[in-house]
Amino acid sequence: MSDLEKAAGLLRSRRDAIGAKLAALVSGWGKYAAPYAADPAGFAQTETHALVDYIALLIETGDENFRHLYIGEKAKQFHDLSIDAEEKRAREAVLLAGEREIFTAELNALPAARRAIDAAFDVIEHALTAEAVAEVKALFVGDCLYLDVISFLTAPALTDGVRLRPRFITSHDAVEIKSQIGKLADERFDVIFYSPFTYAMLSDYAALQRPRALASPGKMAGDVRSAVAAALDIFDLLADLFDCPIVAHAPAPILREESGLVQRLGAIGTRSFRKRACTQLGTALRTRAAQRNDKGQVVHILDEAEMAGPAGIVAAGRYLARFDLQHPAMFGAMIAPFYRDIVMVVGRLLKRKLIACDLDNTLWHGVIGEGLGVTQHYDRQAPLLRLKARGVVLAINSKNDPAKAVWEAEAGRLSLDDFVSRQINWDPKPMNMRRIAQHLNLKEKDFVFIDDRADERAMVEEQLPATLALDALDPRSWRLFDLWADLLPAKPGADRTEFYRQRDARQAFIAVEAETGEQERRAMFSQLGLTLKIREAGAGDLDRVADLINRTNQFNMTGARVTKRQVEELAAREDAWVLIADASDRFGSMGTISVLIAERDKGRLTVPIYVLSCRVFGYGMEFAILEEARKLAVPGQAMFGPLAETPFNQPCREVYPDAGFVPAEGGWLRENAERAPIAVESWLMIDSTIPAPDAARRHAPV
């Protein structure tokens, strides 16, 4: 018997004593103090005995699943909304150091086992405490499946630079689930995961798993209908309340392993009813997802049978371990890679705006400059086209001869014209990335760089650390791009390629025509044909309103962030206005470039939110929009513009004083706002449909 096998046996033989020591480490925590004081031995049996077995199994078998399970239990222990981040970090450090000491002390006589414990805790501590590049706040609505998933997801997500901040709703009662969801309505989540049936999420579905249900086939049919209806109600509530992507399971009739003969026979007998419920719900969820996605929401369906893979749903239900409170099944490990990809996209890709692509051995196989022909990677190019259609812009960053790096694209395939910026030369790629950023007025945090060469990726990451560099030779990179497209809303006109072409033409005109004098500047801008249409937002505009507010940093007076539901509530109020401005010129439309929200507050006309896209800086549009808002003031009413300085909003800080406002607590004030207009540049043609303040208003239905 090896030292590691001896150590595993020793730990199991000392389970009660070690479990008691581990339990004592958390006995003073608020959420554990009462149950520990009431029954220390019982508390240890339910909360910490499993930890001893996980460590024993880890050093005995080397199976990393048991390390993941240990990490998952720690993540659940550390999940405590009643403490702040500093106290949480202190708890993590003290507890993990204490647990390491307890286990190593038990194995003093077995040096190899002590080394194995130290190595295991090095990984465990890193997974639970290391700094991450991004955080993802996720809401998990489902049975204890999600407690299993967290175990297998925490460490791999951190490898991707993402720290997961989970929130769980695991009740089996549909009414209670909806109540808990409602209480979270004002919270912002980055993603919501919803598993309606697995393993026995809803009580009506759980009833279909019981052998005695076979005595009442009619009741089972009713339970099928009730379970499906309850699951859909919960889905609709989630989709109505939250703006973030929702990832929902199309369920499979997975049943956790049963050892008794009666239970096994019952599982066989009830399978047809469980399968019927899963099929009906899966079909209904896909229909609802398509309807929601058509309206600009994001619902992504995961098929449980597909995720179980070749092993199948029977293997998915097998237990990895089984204790009083911990009973992880294989399905948690099976689906964790799918969840890891989603968390990676949400945390590190979803808010980025541009992909800079290498060419040779990235978009095609071969070196195009050699003149020997290349083989196009259409499978890689397809997700790029999908992302382009959903608003992500494409650029080229390639060491190549620009005269040779050209290709004839078939209809519907990726072409040279799909790239808004092309840096094809022999310069260092970090230099080219900066040129692309300057050309498109984007920041390095907006960029993804994909290249087949590790040295090129390393140079870009070193010099532009906020840029995400991906390996073109890793199939996962392209899988992430495909998923990124799935998790972006499909909206008409999202493709921004033409917008950047128009922008280049506009800037070229300005560069050619510009003179140093004010008179020449006015003449030049007049030739642009700048038109500004200002109106109240309608129901179809509210997604764009929320998106523009949340994505604007430089001209955002208060650094505001909103949910779509908050925008809908503002748009429905009689004492508030959600104004939007669309800009265009001789080169084409610039789209919706500004949102200004005004409301009557404490006798004043207040502007709590005012944002303007950086693509129209310099044209004076900010004053024209502010002037239309000023007209909403009634006689004698002051207009107040709050200003909260952020690290990014320097460009907008002088707008209020330049518009005749004076300093006031928390911002800028214009007394008797209706008396004097705000000056608007003569080169702007204003088309405003904002009603007079005393006119009857009809809000768009929301």
XYZ file of C-alpha atoms in Angstrom:
702
model
C 0.000 0.000 0.000
C 1.419 3.393 -0.995
C 1.778 6.322 1.400
C -1.046 8.111 -0.388
C -3.377 5.136 0.036
C -2.382 4.912 3.706
C -3.058 8.622 4.105
C -6.503 8.305 2.546
C -7.362 5.456 4.902
C -6.072 7.415 7.887
C -8.163 10.463 6.993
C -11.298 8.334 6.659
C -10.668 6.655 9.995
C -10.340 10.089 11.594
C -13.315 11.642 9.758
C -15.245 12.542 12.916
C -12.291 14.176 14.661
C -11.082 16.066 11.579
C -14.620 17.102 10.678
C -15.088 18.504 14.185
C -11.914 20.597 13.858
C -12.999 21.908 10.456
C -16.439 22.776 11.819
C -14.913 24.680 14.729
C -13.131 26.976 12.252
C -16.471 28.373 11.009
C -18.420 28.139 14.268
C -18.199 31.889 14.852
C -19.554 32.903 11.449
C -22.973 34.496 11.626
C -24.687 32.061 9.287
C -23.291 29.023 11.106
C -23.209 30.120 14.753
C -26.716 28.972 15.722
C -26.719 25.496 14.089
C -23.213 24.807 15.387
C -24.117 25.835 18.935
C -27.257 23.678 18.838
C -25.479 20.492 17.707
C -21.719 20.646 16.995
C -21.469 16.972 16.037
C -24.522 17.117 13.781
C -23.245 20.305 12.168
C -19.892 18.666 11.415
C -21.604 15.613 9.958
C -23.619 17.660 7.485
C -21.155 20.453 6.708
C -17.567 19.186 6.991
C -17.398 15.378 6.886
C -17.662 15.517 3.097
C -14.582 17.751 2.990
C -12.532 15.046 4.676
C -13.683 12.460 2.154
C -13.015 14.767 -0.810
C -9.405 15.300 0.306
C -8.976 11.567 0.964
C -10.310 10.698 -2.490
C -8.184 13.405 -4.127
C -4.850 12.187 -2.742
C -5.837 8.541 -3.228
C -7.028 8.758 -6.848
C -5.580 12.018 -8.163
C -9.007 12.712 -9.727
C -9.302 16.505 -9.954
C -13.107 16.234 -9.719
C -12.684 15.830 -5.959
C -10.568 18.980 -5.775
C -13.300 20.789 -7.716
C -15.891 19.474 -5.257
C -13.827 20.736 -2.321
C -13.509 24.145 -3.990
C -17.247 24.171 -4.601
C -17.999 23.520 -0.936
C -15.659 26.351 0.030
C -17.322 28.693 -2.471
C -20.700 27.906 -0.898
C -19.304 28.483 2.591
C -17.822 31.841 1.598
C -21.084 32.950 -0.046
C -22.477 35.361 2.554
C -24.289 38.541 1.526
C -24.212 39.881 5.085
C -20.463 40.658 5.078
C -18.364 43.055 3.009
C -15.533 42.174 0.637
C -12.777 42.922 3.145
C -14.239 40.623 5.790
C -14.801 37.947 3.165
C -11.137 38.056 2.119
C -10.053 37.819 5.751
C -12.302 34.802 6.296
C -10.926 33.091 3.212
C -7.314 33.533 4.303
C -7.882 32.361 7.885
C -10.085 29.390 7.002
C -7.933 28.006 4.197
C -4.755 28.321 6.257
C -6.477 26.584 9.165
C -7.747 23.730 7.021
C -4.338 23.176 5.442
C -2.801 22.992 8.918
C -5.420 20.506 10.160
C -4.883 18.092 7.266
C -1.088 18.278 7.248
C -0.949 17.765 11.030
C -2.907 14.532 10.630
C -0.333 13.227 8.151
C 2.918 14.090 9.955
C 4.278 10.577 9.557
C 3.649 10.430 5.794
C 5.837 13.019 3.994
C 4.536 12.177 0.508
C 0.979 12.698 1.688
C 1.887 16.004 3.355
C 3.373 17.200 0.076
C 0.215 16.124 -1.744
C -1.913 18.073 0.753
C 0.228 21.191 0.323
C 0.039 20.914 -3.461
C -3.734 20.463 -3.324
C -4.229 23.475 -1.056
C -1.983 25.627 -3.240
C -4.439 25.040 -6.085
C -7.503 25.384 -3.841
C -6.330 28.686 -2.360
C -5.473 30.086 -5.782
C -8.876 29.117 -7.165
C -10.696 30.780 -4.292
C -8.605 33.893 -3.637
C -6.592 34.827 -6.751
C -7.276 38.155 -8.424
C -9.328 38.001 -11.605
C -9.476 40.259 -14.655
C -13.281 40.283 -14.629
C -16.161 39.424 -12.333
C -19.446 37.906 -13.427
C -22.463 38.329 -11.205
C -24.701 35.375 -11.994
C -28.138 34.345 -10.772
C -28.692 30.584 -10.692
C -32.335 29.480 -10.577
C -32.554 25.727 -10.202
C -32.151 22.681 -7.997
C -28.906 21.627 -6.304
C -27.550 20.970 -9.806
C -26.181 24.497 -9.591
C -24.392 23.808 -6.343
C -22.664 20.977 -8.229
C -21.873 23.187 -11.230
C -20.194 25.818 -9.049
C -17.813 23.129 -7.816
C -16.643 22.289 -11.323
C -16.812 25.849 -12.659
C -15.017 28.038 -10.103
C -11.396 27.058 -10.819
C -11.654 26.778 -14.645
C -13.398 30.168 -14.825
C -10.569 31.718 -12.841
C -8.119 30.195 -15.323
C -9.934 32.355 -17.891
C -9.484 35.379 -15.631
C -13.093 35.444 -14.431
C -14.255 35.450 -10.821
C -17.818 34.183 -10.484
C -20.109 35.923 -7.981
C -23.094 33.575 -7.702
C -26.560 34.083 -6.265
C -28.804 31.036 -5.857
C -32.541 30.397 -5.860
C -33.020 26.692 -5.166
C -36.518 26.399 -3.710
C -38.774 23.657 -5.096
C -41.935 25.726 -4.666
C -42.894 27.785 -7.729
C -44.602 30.499 -5.677
C -41.569 30.894 -3.429
C -39.230 30.936 -6.431
C -41.196 33.769 -8.035
C -41.275 35.640 -4.742
C -37.488 35.419 -4.419
C -37.025 36.511 -8.035
C -39.291 39.504 -7.453
C -37.186 40.606 -4.486
C -34.140 40.730 -6.777
C -35.838 42.828 -9.468
C -33.713 45.913 -8.788
C -30.410 44.032 -8.800
C -28.212 43.889 -11.872
C -26.911 40.526 -13.026
C -24.525 39.808 -15.875
C -26.187 36.494 -16.731
C -29.017 34.309 -15.451
C -28.952 30.511 -15.574
C -32.274 28.690 -15.328
C -32.623 24.919 -15.037
C -36.362 24.281 -14.574
C -36.477 20.519 -13.928
C -33.006 19.186 -13.151
C -32.933 17.292 -10.911
C -36.263 17.877 -9.195
C -36.545 21.641 -9.278
C -40.333 22.019 -9.198
C -42.570 20.019 -6.893
C -44.947 19.011 -9.718
C -42.037 17.584 -11.687
C -40.611 15.925 -8.577
C -43.949 14.116 -8.198
C -43.306 12.436 -11.556
C -40.210 10.755 -10.118
C -41.999 8.893 -7.336
C -42.896 5.229 -7.954
C -46.252 5.595 -6.198
C -47.294 8.085 -8.868
C -47.722 5.126 -11.238
C -50.921 4.249 -9.389
C -52.584 7.422 -10.765
C -51.776 7.923 -14.476
C -54.403 10.655 -14.722
C -52.786 12.625 -11.933
C -49.375 12.190 -13.570
C -50.703 13.728 -16.781
C -51.944 16.666 -14.714
C -48.569 16.951 -13.000
C -46.921 17.141 -16.426
C -49.132 20.076 -17.412
C -48.650 21.814 -14.057
C -44.874 21.380 -14.100
C -44.564 22.795 -17.616
C -46.856 25.746 -16.833
C -44.977 26.581 -13.622
C -41.597 26.400 -15.367
C -42.774 28.725 -18.139
C -44.197 31.218 -15.633
C -40.809 31.419 -13.933
C -39.045 31.860 -17.272
C -41.402 34.675 -18.277
C -40.843 36.438 -14.965
C -37.064 36.269 -15.373
C -37.282 37.561 -18.942
C -39.634 40.379 -17.934
C -37.547 41.612 -15.003
C -33.937 41.359 -16.170
C -32.025 42.777 -19.150
C -29.073 40.406 -19.134
C -28.704 37.199 -21.172
C -30.796 34.301 -19.883
C -29.425 30.789 -20.345
C -32.215 28.234 -19.993
C -32.045 24.447 -20.064
C -34.164 22.419 -22.450
C -34.478 19.559 -19.959
C -33.832 15.849 -20.323
C -35.401 13.246 -17.986
C -32.242 12.893 -15.893
C -32.772 11.014 -12.653
C -30.057 10.719 -10.075
C -28.933 7.172 -9.465
C -31.228 5.068 -7.303
C -29.869 1.966 -5.590
C -33.062 0.225 -4.439
C -34.981 -2.161 -6.703
C -38.296 -0.376 -6.100
C -36.727 2.977 -6.970
C -35.172 1.589 -10.139
C -38.419 0.033 -11.294
C -40.195 3.285 -10.472
C -37.676 5.240 -12.535
C -38.346 2.976 -15.505
C -42.106 3.236 -15.065
C -42.216 7.021 -14.731
C -39.738 7.771 -17.495
C -42.357 8.265 -20.217
C -44.143 10.932 -18.156
C -40.893 12.675 -17.277
C -39.821 12.555 -20.910
C -43.187 13.995 -21.972
C -42.814 16.890 -19.534
C -39.249 17.569 -20.705
C -40.213 17.463 -24.380
C -43.173 19.800 -23.900
C -41.147 22.266 -21.858
C -38.186 22.168 -24.249
C -40.448 22.936 -27.210
C -42.214 25.745 -25.359
C -38.947 27.282 -24.132
C -37.487 27.311 -27.636
C -40.614 29.039 -28.933
C -40.510 31.637 -26.170
C -36.774 32.140 -26.663
C -37.296 32.825 -30.372
C -40.057 35.324 -29.575
C -37.948 37.119 -26.988
C -34.876 37.142 -29.221
C -36.917 38.656 -32.062
C -37.699 41.552 -29.709
C -34.037 42.210 -28.946
C -33.656 40.179 -25.763
C -31.080 37.421 -25.406
C -32.213 33.926 -24.458
C -29.812 31.056 -25.056
C -31.029 27.461 -24.839
C -28.806 24.624 -23.616
C -29.989 21.135 -24.522
C -29.372 18.806 -21.584
C -29.355 15.642 -23.698
C -26.691 17.137 -25.964
C -24.596 18.248 -22.989
C -24.741 14.746 -21.501
C -23.096 13.626 -24.731
C -22.295 10.035 -25.675
C -22.312 8.933 -22.028
C -26.039 9.669 -21.941
C -28.524 10.774 -19.321
C -28.197 7.593 -17.245
C -24.503 8.276 -16.669
C -25.354 11.937 -16.013
C -27.379 10.911 -12.965
C -24.659 8.828 -11.321
C -23.330 10.130 -8.031
C -19.696 11.141 -7.690
C -20.122 11.116 -3.918
C -23.039 11.010 -1.516
C -23.325 12.579 1.921
C -26.104 14.113 3.998
C -26.016 17.523 2.297
C -23.586 16.863 -0.537
C -24.593 14.508 -3.331
C -22.916 15.691 -6.542
C -23.794 13.806 -9.711
C -21.821 13.486 -12.931
C -24.114 15.893 -14.779
C -22.612 18.855 -12.930
C -19.180 17.931 -14.279
C -20.611 17.299 -17.767
C -22.167 20.737 -18.163
C -19.445 22.780 -16.446
C -17.427 23.231 -19.705
C -20.501 24.730 -21.398
C -21.013 27.066 -18.455
C -17.329 27.961 -18.457
C -17.584 29.162 -22.059
C -20.674 31.236 -21.268
C -19.038 32.822 -18.225
C -15.930 33.575 -20.301
C -17.987 35.287 -23.008
C -20.057 37.266 -20.510
C -17.059 38.298 -18.430
C -14.437 38.993 -21.072
C -16.029 39.336 -24.517
C -19.583 40.616 -24.379
C -18.746 44.312 -23.917
C -15.914 44.430 -26.434
C -16.395 46.201 -29.740
C -13.738 45.014 -32.188
C -11.847 41.914 -33.301
C -8.439 42.487 -34.871
C -7.584 39.463 -36.998
C -4.330 38.113 -38.266
C -4.605 36.648 -41.783
C -2.133 33.847 -42.580
C -2.957 30.609 -40.767
C -5.766 32.416 -38.986
C -8.459 33.239 -41.547
C -6.953 30.778 -43.994
C -4.351 28.013 -44.078
C -1.130 29.073 -45.743
C 0.844 32.250 -46.450
C -0.875 34.370 -49.074
C 2.259 36.350 -49.914
C 4.046 33.228 -51.176
C 1.715 33.093 -54.164
C 1.071 29.361 -53.740
C -2.582 29.723 -52.837
C -4.347 29.393 -49.500
C -7.237 27.343 -48.146
C -9.949 29.497 -46.611
C -11.081 28.621 -43.079
C -14.772 29.242 -43.716
C -15.626 27.612 -40.396
C -13.605 30.318 -38.623
C -14.877 33.145 -40.782
C -18.559 32.304 -40.199
C -18.654 33.445 -36.534
C -16.854 36.661 -37.522
C -19.627 37.437 -39.994
C -22.250 36.677 -37.334
C -20.525 39.027 -34.897
C -20.250 41.727 -37.561
C -24.006 41.490 -38.152
C -24.553 42.016 -34.413
C -22.440 45.135 -34.097
C -18.870 43.937 -33.497
C -16.501 45.577 -35.964
C -13.654 43.764 -37.694
C -10.108 44.919 -38.384
C -6.981 43.350 -39.874
C -3.613 43.315 -38.111
C -1.297 41.287 -40.315
C 2.386 41.193 -41.199
C 2.012 40.960 -44.933
C 2.478 42.687 -48.260
C -0.680 44.825 -48.628
C -0.590 44.357 -52.397
C -0.752 40.581 -52.004
C -3.048 40.264 -48.967
C -6.204 40.444 -51.062
C -8.720 37.775 -51.955
C -11.853 37.299 -54.000
C -14.655 36.301 -51.660
C -17.641 34.228 -52.670
C -21.062 35.730 -52.013
C -21.897 35.507 -48.326
C -18.281 34.858 -47.330
C -15.907 37.123 -45.431
C -14.414 39.765 -47.729
C -11.853 42.538 -47.453
C -14.691 45.076 -47.356
C -15.955 43.583 -44.087
C -12.952 45.071 -42.244
C -13.276 48.707 -41.183
C -9.567 49.172 -40.485
C -6.708 47.359 -42.208
C -3.180 47.401 -40.869
C -1.339 45.195 -43.350
C 2.380 45.921 -43.119
C 5.577 44.688 -41.466
C 5.341 46.832 -38.329
C 5.045 45.408 -34.797
C 1.492 44.335 -34.113
C 1.107 46.362 -30.890
C 1.867 49.459 -32.985
C -0.826 48.437 -35.444
C -3.308 47.898 -32.618
C -2.720 51.480 -31.486
C -3.261 52.708 -35.037
C -6.566 50.859 -35.216
C -7.605 52.339 -31.863
C -6.734 55.851 -33.027
C -8.449 55.374 -36.385
C -11.712 54.168 -34.831
C -11.567 56.172 -31.581
C -11.728 53.008 -29.475
C -9.883 51.926 -26.344
C -7.692 48.873 -25.914
C -10.259 47.382 -23.524
C -12.642 47.262 -26.505
C -10.324 44.962 -28.484
C -9.927 41.251 -29.089
C -6.829 40.162 -31.010
C -6.665 36.719 -32.615
C -3.447 35.318 -34.061
C -1.896 31.904 -34.626
C 1.503 32.906 -33.222
C 2.124 32.855 -29.482
C 4.910 35.463 -29.704
C 2.641 37.976 -31.446
C -0.109 37.443 -28.881
C 2.373 37.817 -26.036
C 3.675 41.143 -27.377
C 0.166 42.533 -27.723
C -0.822 41.357 -24.229
C 2.354 42.811 -22.718
C 2.005 46.241 -24.313
C -1.809 46.423 -24.347
C -2.828 44.489 -21.219
C -6.526 45.370 -21.479
C -6.718 43.691 -24.904
C -7.826 40.058 -24.921
C -5.572 37.911 -27.134
C -6.857 34.543 -28.363
C -5.132 31.647 -30.094
C -6.346 31.149 -33.661
C -5.223 27.502 -33.554
C -7.379 26.697 -30.525
C -10.879 25.567 -31.599
C -12.237 27.045 -28.381
C -11.457 30.573 -29.605
C -13.844 30.199 -32.538
C -16.407 28.436 -30.355
C -16.295 31.445 -28.024
C -16.835 33.785 -30.976
C -19.896 31.789 -32.034
C -21.263 31.901 -28.498
C -20.488 35.623 -28.298
C -22.732 36.139 -31.327
C -25.458 34.054 -29.660
C -25.321 36.223 -26.535
C -25.596 39.532 -28.390
C -29.059 40.833 -29.270
C -30.112 40.535 -32.897
C -31.241 44.028 -33.874
C -31.860 45.570 -37.303
C -29.051 47.885 -38.346
C -26.581 46.562 -35.776
C -23.810 46.130 -38.387
C -21.562 49.173 -37.912
C -19.270 48.641 -40.899
C -21.082 51.183 -43.080
C -21.146 53.645 -40.199
C -17.337 53.583 -40.027
C -17.055 53.986 -43.804
C -19.256 57.079 -43.603
C -17.200 58.314 -40.670
C -13.983 57.933 -42.670
C -15.525 59.850 -45.580
C -16.723 62.573 -43.202
C -13.293 62.929 -41.595
C -11.567 62.928 -44.980
C -13.830 65.776 -46.070
C -13.045 67.733 -42.907
C -9.312 67.107 -43.301
C -9.345 68.383 -46.898
C -11.648 71.340 -46.353
C -10.563 72.472 -42.903
C -8.946 75.858 -42.450
C -7.720 77.507 -39.320
C -10.208 80.374 -39.238
C -13.608 80.297 -37.559
C -15.360 81.470 -40.721
C -13.909 78.609 -42.755
C -14.824 76.146 -40.005
C -18.441 77.286 -40.063
C -18.570 77.073 -43.833
C -17.112 73.573 -43.765
C -19.599 72.299 -41.173
C -22.441 73.919 -43.112
C -21.435 71.886 -46.159
C -21.742 68.689 -44.119
C -25.529 69.086 -43.943
C -25.665 68.166 -40.248
C -29.213 67.359 -39.163
C -30.378 66.578 -35.648
C -33.781 64.983 -35.027
C -34.842 65.240 -31.394
C -37.906 63.433 -30.078
C -39.327 61.473 -27.186
C -38.294 57.829 -27.167
C -40.963 55.346 -28.203
C -41.375 51.771 -27.047
C -39.142 50.528 -29.857
C -36.315 52.849 -28.809
C -35.951 51.804 -25.184
C -33.442 48.994 -25.758
C -31.182 51.453 -27.581
C -31.716 54.054 -24.841
C -30.524 51.671 -22.119
C -27.670 50.421 -24.294
C -26.382 53.902 -25.151
C -26.492 55.023 -21.517
C -24.683 51.920 -20.306
C -21.995 52.011 -22.998
C -21.185 55.735 -22.817
C -18.354 56.893 -20.566
C -16.746 60.057 -21.985
C -19.902 62.168 -22.264
C -21.972 60.792 -19.403
C -22.779 63.593 -16.976
C -23.387 61.336 -13.973
C -21.721 58.064 -14.997
C -25.249 56.646 -15.099
C -26.104 52.976 -15.583
C -29.689 51.770 -15.990
C -31.789 48.701 -16.681
C -34.341 48.578 -19.459
C -37.074 48.263 -16.834
C -35.952 51.527 -15.211
C -36.052 53.236 -18.613
C -39.553 51.864 -19.219
C -40.717 53.228 -15.877
C -39.283 56.670 -16.669
C -40.852 56.688 -20.136
C -44.255 55.923 -18.626
C -44.171 58.790 -16.117
C -46.123 61.969 -16.841
C -43.501 64.109 -15.102
C -40.493 62.692 -16.972
C -39.198 62.805 -20.545
C -36.828 60.383 -22.259
C -35.421 62.399 -25.163
C -33.311 60.900 -27.924
C -31.431 62.521 -30.784
C -30.658 60.999 -34.190
C -27.941 62.628 -36.297
C -27.191 62.515 -40.005
C -25.209 64.397 -42.629
C -24.464 64.265 -46.339
C -22.563 60.999 -45.875
C -25.387 59.117 -44.149
C -27.025 58.418 -40.814
C -25.061 58.378 -37.577
C -27.948 56.733 -35.735
C -29.103 57.583 -32.219
C -26.307 59.642 -30.713
C -27.762 61.024 -27.481
C -30.142 60.353 -24.622
C -31.298 63.061 -22.240
C -33.718 62.243 -19.442
C -35.519 65.159 -17.808
C -37.924 65.109 -14.876
C -39.705 67.528 -12.602
C -38.098 67.186 -9.206
C -38.528 69.478 -6.189
C -39.913 72.267 -8.337
C -37.024 72.132 -10.797
C -36.526 70.605 -14.224
C -33.717 68.143 -13.508
C -31.552 66.216 -15.982
C -30.486 63.074 -14.075
C -29.063 61.407 -17.192
C -27.424 63.000 -20.220
C -25.142 61.059 -22.575
C -23.730 61.827 -26.016
C -21.835 59.530 -28.359
C -18.206 60.458 -28.892
C -18.678 60.122 -32.661
C -20.375 63.550 -32.792
C -17.975 65.453 -30.552
C -17.076 68.854 -31.938
C -20.303 69.631 -33.804
C -22.046 71.468 -30.950
C -24.913 68.981 -30.806
C -24.756 68.813 -27.006
C -26.048 72.398 -26.772
C -28.843 71.825 -29.288
C -30.120 68.844 -27.303
C -29.864 70.747 -24.032
C -31.805 73.625 -25.603
C -34.701 71.335 -26.543
C -34.765 70.016 -22.977
C -34.745 73.597 -21.649
C -37.998 74.276 -23.495
C -39.710 71.786 -21.153
C -39.303 74.215 -18.247
C -42.429 76.095 -17.181
C -42.318 79.812 -16.302
C -40.261 80.502 -13.210
C -38.771 77.012 -13.143
C -35.037 76.423 -12.737
C -33.167 73.779 -14.705
C -30.655 71.647 -12.798
C -27.958 69.497 -14.365
C -26.265 67.089 -11.927
C -22.595 66.378 -12.590
C -20.667 63.499 -11.053
C -17.053 63.438 -12.174
C -15.749 60.024 -13.235
C -12.311 58.966 -14.515
C -13.658 59.193 -18.083
C -16.132 62.085 -18.396
C -13.745 65.021 -18.748
C -15.172 65.899 -22.230
C -18.583 66.880 -20.831
C -17.658 68.840 -17.712
C -17.714 72.298 -19.333
C -21.021 71.901 -21.170
C -23.275 73.268 -18.439
C -21.168 76.369 -17.663
C -20.765 77.036 -21.400
C -24.571 76.866 -21.675
C -25.068 79.560 -19.035
C -25.502 77.403 -15.936
C -23.959 78.431 -12.619
C -22.421 76.182 -9.950
C -24.835 74.554 -7.488
C -24.574 71.766 -4.975
C -24.116 68.525 -6.911
C -24.041 70.143 -10.350
C -25.085 73.224 -12.336
C -28.203 75.433 -12.217
C -29.994 77.778 -14.617
C -32.590 79.965 -12.889
C -35.774 80.834 -14.805
C -34.705 78.465 -17.533
C -37.560 79.328 -19.893
C -36.531 82.985 -20.261
C -33.388 82.741 -22.395
C -32.465 80.129 -25.005
C -29.196 78.236 -25.122
C -27.167 79.202 -28.191
C -27.195 76.586 -30.964
C -24.667 76.483 -33.798
C -25.965 77.771 -37.133
C -24.653 74.780 -39.098
C -27.074 72.438 -37.321
C -30.518 71.811 -38.789
C -32.827 70.929 -35.888
C -35.954 68.832 -36.390
C -37.636 68.638 -32.984
C -40.963 67.080 -32.064
C -40.679 67.719 -28.325
C -44.075 68.995 -27.076
C -44.488 72.202 -25.133
C -44.430 71.612 -21.360
C -48.166 72.231 -20.986
C -49.190 70.217 -24.061
C -50.985 66.914 -23.745
C -48.497 64.056 -23.919
C -49.010 60.531 -25.109
C -46.388 58.093 -23.956
C -45.522 55.187 -26.200
C -46.810 51.901 -24.793
C -44.143 50.087 -22.817
